[in-house]
Amino acid sequence: MHLSGQEPEDIMMQLSFVFGSEGELTCEDAIETSEGHYLWKGGTLRYTCGEDWLEITGGELGHLAATVREAKLPDKCKVVLVNFMTPFDKTIQISLSPSMGLKL
């Protein structure tokens, strides 16, 4: 997934990944917020549920806001936030386990 934003400068952007609470989330480089969400700085993020998993790379911490425009994030879910400041040009890679690929 390729994301970019050039103008206007210094605008806060936020991408949210929302996962079910039943799975396990591991993240190499993140800050936990007071709401229990994660601000993802970088490295590899992995969500596992049973035999299925997905891995995401491309985290960024362009600002420290736990929410942008007072967005309501779902309760009882695992939420990972990627924060950008314009200008940005970012690629996020998502890989699925072979078992997930068979279910699509």
Short mmCIF file of N, CA and C in Angstrom, two decimals:
data_model
loop_
_atom_site.label_atom_id
_atom_site.label_comp_id
_atom_site.label_asym_id
_atom_site.label_seq_id
_atom_site.Cartn_x
_atom_site.Cartn_y
_atom_site.Cartn_z
N MET A 1 0.86 -1.14 0.00
CA MET A 1 0.00 0.00 0.00
C MET A 1 0.92 1.23 0.00
N HIS A 2 0.69 2.11 -0.97
CA HIS A 2 1.51 3.31 -1.08
C HIS A 2 0.66 4.52 -0.69
N LEU A 3 1.18 5.32 0.23
CA LEU A 3 0.49 6.51 0.71
C LEU A 3 1.40 7.72 0.52
N SER A 4 0.82 8.83 0.12
CA SER A 4 1.62 10.05 0.04
C SER A 4 0.72 11.25 0.27
N GLY A 5 1.31 12.28 0.81
CA GLY A 5 0.64 13.55 1.03
C GLY A 5 1.68 14.64 1.00
N GLN A 6 1.50 15.60 0.13
CA GLN A 6 2.53 16.63 -0.04
C GLN A 6 2.12 17.98 0.56
N GLU A 7 0.89 18.40 0.31
CA GLU A 7 0.47 19.73 0.76
C GLU A 7 -0.90 19.64 1.39
N PRO A 8 -1.24 20.56 2.23
CA PRO A 8 -0.35 21.56 2.81
C PRO A 8 0.63 20.92 3.79
N GLU A 9 1.69 21.60 4.08
CA GLU A 9 2.70 21.07 5.00
C GLU A 9 2.19 21.09 6.43
N ASP A 10 2.78 20.20 7.23
CA ASP A 10 2.52 20.11 8.68
C ASP A 10 1.08 19.76 9.02
N ILE A 11 0.47 18.88 8.23
CA ILE A 11 -0.86 18.36 8.53
C ILE A 11 -0.71 16.96 9.12
N MET A 12 -1.37 16.72 10.25
CA MET A 12 -1.31 15.42 10.89
C MET A 12 -2.24 14.44 10.18
N MET A 13 -1.71 13.25 9.89
CA MET A 13 -2.48 12.17 9.27
C MET A 13 -2.33 10.94 10.17
N GLN A 14 -3.32 10.05 10.13
CA GLN A 14 -3.25 8.85 10.95
C GLN A 14 -3.93 7.69 10.22
N LEU A 15 -3.25 6.56 10.21
CA LEU A 15 -3.76 5.32 9.65
C LEU A 15 -3.97 4.36 10.82
N SER A 16 -5.13 3.73 10.89
CA SER A 16 -5.46 2.82 11.99
C SER A 16 -5.58 1.40 11.48
N PHE A 17 -4.91 0.48 12.14
CA PHE A 17 -5.09 -0.95 11.91
C PHE A 17 -5.85 -1.49 13.12
N VAL A 18 -6.99 -2.12 12.88
CA VAL A 18 -7.84 -2.61 13.96
C VAL A 18 -7.93 -4.13 13.85
N PHE A 19 -7.58 -4.81 14.94
CA PHE A 19 -7.55 -6.27 14.98
C PHE A 19 -8.47 -6.77 16.08
N GLY A 20 -8.95 -8.00 15.93
CA GLY A 20 -9.80 -8.61 16.95
C GLY A 20 -9.03 -8.85 18.24
N SER A 21 -9.74 -8.79 19.34
CA SER A 21 -9.10 -8.97 20.65
C SER A 21 -8.68 -10.41 20.91
N GLU A 22 -9.20 -11.35 20.11
CA GLU A 22 -8.91 -12.77 20.34
C GLU A 22 -7.50 -13.18 19.90
N GLY A 23 -6.85 -12.36 19.07
CA GLY A 23 -5.53 -12.70 18.56
C GLY A 23 -4.42 -12.09 19.39
N GLU A 24 -3.20 -12.40 19.00
CA GLU A 24 -2.00 -11.88 19.68
C GLU A 24 -1.29 -10.90 18.76
N LEU A 25 -0.93 -9.76 19.31
CA LEU A 25 -0.26 -8.71 18.58
C LEU A 25 1.15 -8.55 19.10
N THR A 26 2.13 -8.58 18.20
CA THR A 26 3.51 -8.30 18.59
C THR A 26 4.01 -7.18 17.67
N CYS A 27 4.76 -6.29 18.27
CA CYS A 27 5.22 -5.12 17.54
C CYS A 27 6.62 -4.78 18.03
N GLU A 28 7.55 -4.63 17.10
CA GLU A 28 8.94 -4.40 17.47
C GLU A 28 9.19 -3.04 18.11
N ASP A 29 8.52 -2.01 17.63
CA ASP A 29 8.84 -0.67 18.09
C ASP A 29 7.57 0.17 18.18
N ALA A 30 6.94 0.19 19.36
CA ALA A 30 5.69 0.92 19.52
C ALA A 30 5.60 1.51 20.92
N ILE A 31 4.75 2.52 21.05
CA ILE A 31 4.46 3.16 22.33
C ILE A 31 3.00 2.88 22.65
N GLU A 32 2.73 2.37 23.86
CA GLU A 32 1.34 2.13 24.25
C GLU A 32 0.72 3.42 24.77
N THR A 33 -0.49 3.73 24.31
CA THR A 33 -1.19 4.95 24.74
C THR A 33 -1.99 4.65 26.01
N SER A 34 -2.53 5.69 26.61
CA SER A 34 -3.34 5.52 27.82
C SER A 34 -4.63 4.74 27.52
N GLU A 35 -5.08 4.73 26.25
CA GLU A 35 -6.27 3.98 25.86
C GLU A 35 -5.96 2.52 25.55
N GLY A 36 -4.68 2.13 25.60
CA GLY A 36 -4.29 0.75 25.30
C GLY A 36 -4.03 0.50 23.83
N HIS A 37 -4.00 1.56 23.02
CA HIS A 37 -3.65 1.44 21.61
C HIS A 37 -2.14 1.57 21.47
N TYR A 38 -1.63 1.35 20.28
CA TYR A 38 -0.19 1.43 20.06
C TYR A 38 0.14 2.43 18.96
N LEU A 39 1.08 3.31 19.24
CA LEU A 39 1.65 4.20 18.23
C LEU A 39 2.86 3.47 17.67
N TRP A 40 2.77 3.06 16.44
CA TRP A 40 3.78 2.20 15.82
C TRP A 40 4.86 3.03 15.15
N LYS A 41 6.09 2.89 15.66
CA LYS A 41 7.23 3.65 15.14
C LYS A 41 7.87 2.99 13.92
N GLY A 42 7.95 1.67 13.91
CA GLY A 42 8.62 0.98 12.81
C GLY A 42 8.85 -0.47 13.13
N GLY A 43 9.65 -1.12 12.30
CA GLY A 43 9.90 -2.55 12.47
C GLY A 43 8.75 -3.36 11.91
N THR A 44 8.57 -4.57 12.43
CA THR A 44 7.54 -5.48 11.94
C THR A 44 6.43 -5.61 12.98
N LEU A 45 5.21 -5.53 12.51
CA LEU A 45 4.03 -5.75 13.33
C LEU A 45 3.46 -7.10 12.90
N ARG A 46 3.09 -7.93 13.86
CA ARG A 46 2.53 -9.24 13.53
C ARG A 46 1.29 -9.49 14.37
N TYR A 47 0.22 -9.89 13.71
CA TYR A 47 -1.01 -10.28 14.39
C TYR A 47 -1.26 -11.75 14.07
N THR A 48 -1.45 -12.56 15.13
CA THR A 48 -1.66 -13.99 14.99
C THR A 48 -2.97 -14.37 15.66
N CYS A 49 -3.74 -15.18 14.95
CA CYS A 49 -4.99 -15.70 15.51
C CYS A 49 -5.11 -17.15 15.04
N GLY A 50 -4.94 -18.07 15.98
CA GLY A 50 -4.92 -19.49 15.61
C GLY A 50 -3.72 -19.76 14.71
N GLU A 51 -3.95 -20.43 13.58
CA GLU A 51 -2.86 -20.72 12.65
C GLU A 51 -2.63 -19.58 11.64
N ASP A 52 -3.50 -18.59 11.65
CA ASP A 52 -3.41 -17.48 10.70
C ASP A 52 -2.58 -16.35 11.28
N TRP A 53 -1.90 -15.64 10.41
CA TRP A 53 -1.15 -14.46 10.82
C TRP A 53 -1.04 -13.49 9.65
N LEU A 54 -0.74 -12.25 10.01
CA LEU A 54 -0.35 -11.27 9.01
C LEU A 54 0.76 -10.43 9.58
N GLU A 55 1.65 -10.00 8.69
CA GLU A 55 2.77 -9.15 9.08
C GLU A 55 2.69 -7.86 8.28
N ILE A 56 2.99 -6.78 8.95
CA ILE A 56 2.98 -5.47 8.32
C ILE A 56 4.29 -4.77 8.64
N THR A 57 4.90 -4.16 7.63
CA THR A 57 6.07 -3.33 7.84
C THR A 57 5.77 -1.94 7.28
N GLY A 58 6.41 -0.94 7.86
CA GLY A 58 6.24 0.42 7.36
C GLY A 58 5.69 1.39 8.38
N GLY A 59 5.83 1.10 9.65
CA GLY A 59 5.35 2.01 10.68
C GLY A 59 6.10 3.33 10.66
N GLU A 60 5.48 4.33 11.23
CA GLU A 60 6.10 5.66 11.32
C GLU A 60 5.46 6.43 12.46
N LEU A 61 6.25 7.25 13.10
CA LEU A 61 5.74 8.07 14.20
C LEU A 61 6.07 9.53 13.91
N GLY A 62 5.27 10.14 13.03
CA GLY A 62 5.47 11.53 12.64
C GLY A 62 4.95 12.52 13.66
N HIS A 63 4.04 12.07 14.56
CA HIS A 63 3.52 12.88 15.65
C HIS A 63 3.04 11.94 16.75
N LEU A 64 2.76 12.48 17.92
CA LEU A 64 2.41 11.66 19.08
C LEU A 64 0.92 11.64 19.41
N ALA A 65 0.07 12.21 18.56
CA ALA A 65 -1.37 12.24 18.85
C ALA A 65 -1.95 10.83 18.83
N ALA A 66 -2.71 10.50 19.88
CA ALA A 66 -3.34 9.18 19.95
C ALA A 66 -4.63 9.14 19.13
N THR A 67 -5.13 10.29 18.73
CA THR A 67 -6.30 10.37 17.87
C THR A 67 -6.19 11.64 17.03
N VAL A 68 -6.72 11.57 15.82
CA VAL A 68 -6.74 12.72 14.92
C VAL A 68 -8.20 13.04 14.63
N ARG A 69 -8.55 14.28 14.77
CA ARG A 69 -9.92 14.76 14.54
C ARG A 69 -10.93 14.02 15.40
N GLU A 70 -10.49 13.66 16.61
CA GLU A 70 -11.34 12.99 17.59
C GLU A 70 -12.01 11.73 17.04
N ALA A 71 -11.26 11.01 16.20
CA ALA A 71 -11.78 9.76 15.62
C ALA A 71 -12.10 8.77 16.73
N LYS A 72 -13.23 8.12 16.64
CA LYS A 72 -13.64 7.11 17.62
C LYS A 72 -13.14 5.76 17.15
N LEU A 73 -12.26 5.17 17.93
CA LEU A 73 -11.73 3.85 17.62
C LEU A 73 -12.52 2.79 18.38
N PRO A 74 -12.72 1.60 17.81
CA PRO A 74 -13.57 0.60 18.45
C PRO A 74 -13.00 0.10 19.78
N ASP A 75 -13.92 -0.21 20.69
CA ASP A 75 -13.55 -0.80 21.97
C ASP A 75 -13.32 -2.29 21.79
N LYS A 76 -12.62 -2.88 22.73
CA LYS A 76 -12.40 -4.33 22.78
C LYS A 76 -11.72 -4.86 21.52
N CYS A 77 -10.87 -4.04 20.93
CA CYS A 77 -10.07 -4.43 19.78
C CYS A 77 -8.64 -4.01 20.03
N LYS A 78 -7.74 -4.56 19.27
CA LYS A 78 -6.33 -4.16 19.33
C LYS A 78 -6.10 -3.17 18.20
N VAL A 79 -5.69 -1.96 18.56
CA VAL A 79 -5.57 -0.88 17.59
C VAL A 79 -4.11 -0.43 17.51
N VAL A 80 -3.61 -0.38 16.28
CA VAL A 80 -2.25 0.10 16.02
C VAL A 80 -2.37 1.32 15.11
N LEU A 81 -1.73 2.41 15.52
CA LEU A 81 -1.82 3.68 14.80
C LEU A 81 -0.48 4.00 14.14
N VAL A 82 -0.56 4.46 12.90
CA VAL A 82 0.62 4.93 12.17
C VAL A 82 0.40 6.42 11.93
N ASN A 83 1.29 7.24 12.45
CA ASN A 83 1.12 8.69 12.39
C ASN A 83 2.09 9.33 11.41
N PHE A 84 1.54 10.18 10.54
CA PHE A 84 2.32 10.87 9.51
C PHE A 84 2.13 12.38 9.66
N MET A 85 3.11 13.11 9.20
CA MET A 85 3.01 14.56 9.03
C MET A 85 3.32 14.85 7.57
N THR A 86 2.54 15.71 6.94
CA THR A 86 2.84 16.07 5.56
C THR A 86 4.06 16.98 5.54
N PRO A 87 4.90 16.85 4.53
CA PRO A 87 4.82 15.91 3.41
C PRO A 87 5.33 14.52 3.81
N PHE A 88 4.73 13.47 3.22
CA PHE A 88 5.20 12.10 3.44
C PHE A 88 5.01 11.29 2.17
N ASP A 89 5.80 10.25 2.06
CA ASP A 89 5.72 9.30 0.94
C ASP A 89 6.07 7.95 1.55
N LYS A 90 5.09 7.09 1.75
CA LYS A 90 5.27 5.89 2.56
C LYS A 90 4.70 4.67 1.86
N THR A 91 5.41 3.56 1.97
CA THR A 91 4.91 2.26 1.51
C THR A 91 4.76 1.35 2.71
N ILE A 92 3.60 0.73 2.82
CA ILE A 92 3.33 -0.23 3.89
C ILE A 92 3.12 -1.58 3.23
N GLN A 93 3.91 -2.56 3.67
CA GLN A 93 3.84 -3.91 3.11
C GLN A 93 3.01 -4.80 4.04
N ILE A 94 2.08 -5.55 3.47
CA ILE A 94 1.25 -6.48 4.24
C ILE A 94 1.44 -7.88 3.66
N SER A 95 1.84 -8.82 4.53
CA SER A 95 2.04 -10.22 4.13
C SER A 95 1.07 -11.10 4.91
N LEU A 96 0.45 -12.04 4.21
CA LEU A 96 -0.50 -12.96 4.84
C LEU A 96 0.09 -14.35 4.96
N SER A 97 -0.30 -15.08 6.01
CA SER A 97 0.12 -16.48 6.13
C SER A 97 -0.49 -17.27 4.97
N PRO A 98 0.15 -18.37 4.58
CA PRO A 98 -0.41 -19.20 3.51
C PRO A 98 -1.84 -19.65 3.80
N SER A 99 -2.14 -19.92 5.07
CA SER A 99 -3.49 -20.37 5.42
C SER A 99 -4.52 -19.27 5.19
N MET A 100 -4.17 -18.02 5.37
CA MET A 100 -5.09 -16.91 5.11
C MET A 100 -5.32 -16.73 3.63
N GLY A 101 -4.27 -16.93 2.84
CA GLY A 101 -4.39 -16.82 1.39
C GLY A 101 -5.37 -17.82 0.82
N LEU A 102 -5.44 -19.00 1.41
CA LEU A 102 -6.38 -20.02 0.94
C LEU A 102 -7.82 -19.67 1.24
N LYS A 103 -8.04 -18.83 2.26
CA LYS A 103 -9.40 -18.46 2.66
C LYS A 103 -9.95 -17.30 1.85
N LEU A 104 -9.11 -16.62 1.10
CA LEU A 104 -9.58 -15.43 0.34
C LEU A 104 -10.27 -15.80 -0.93
#
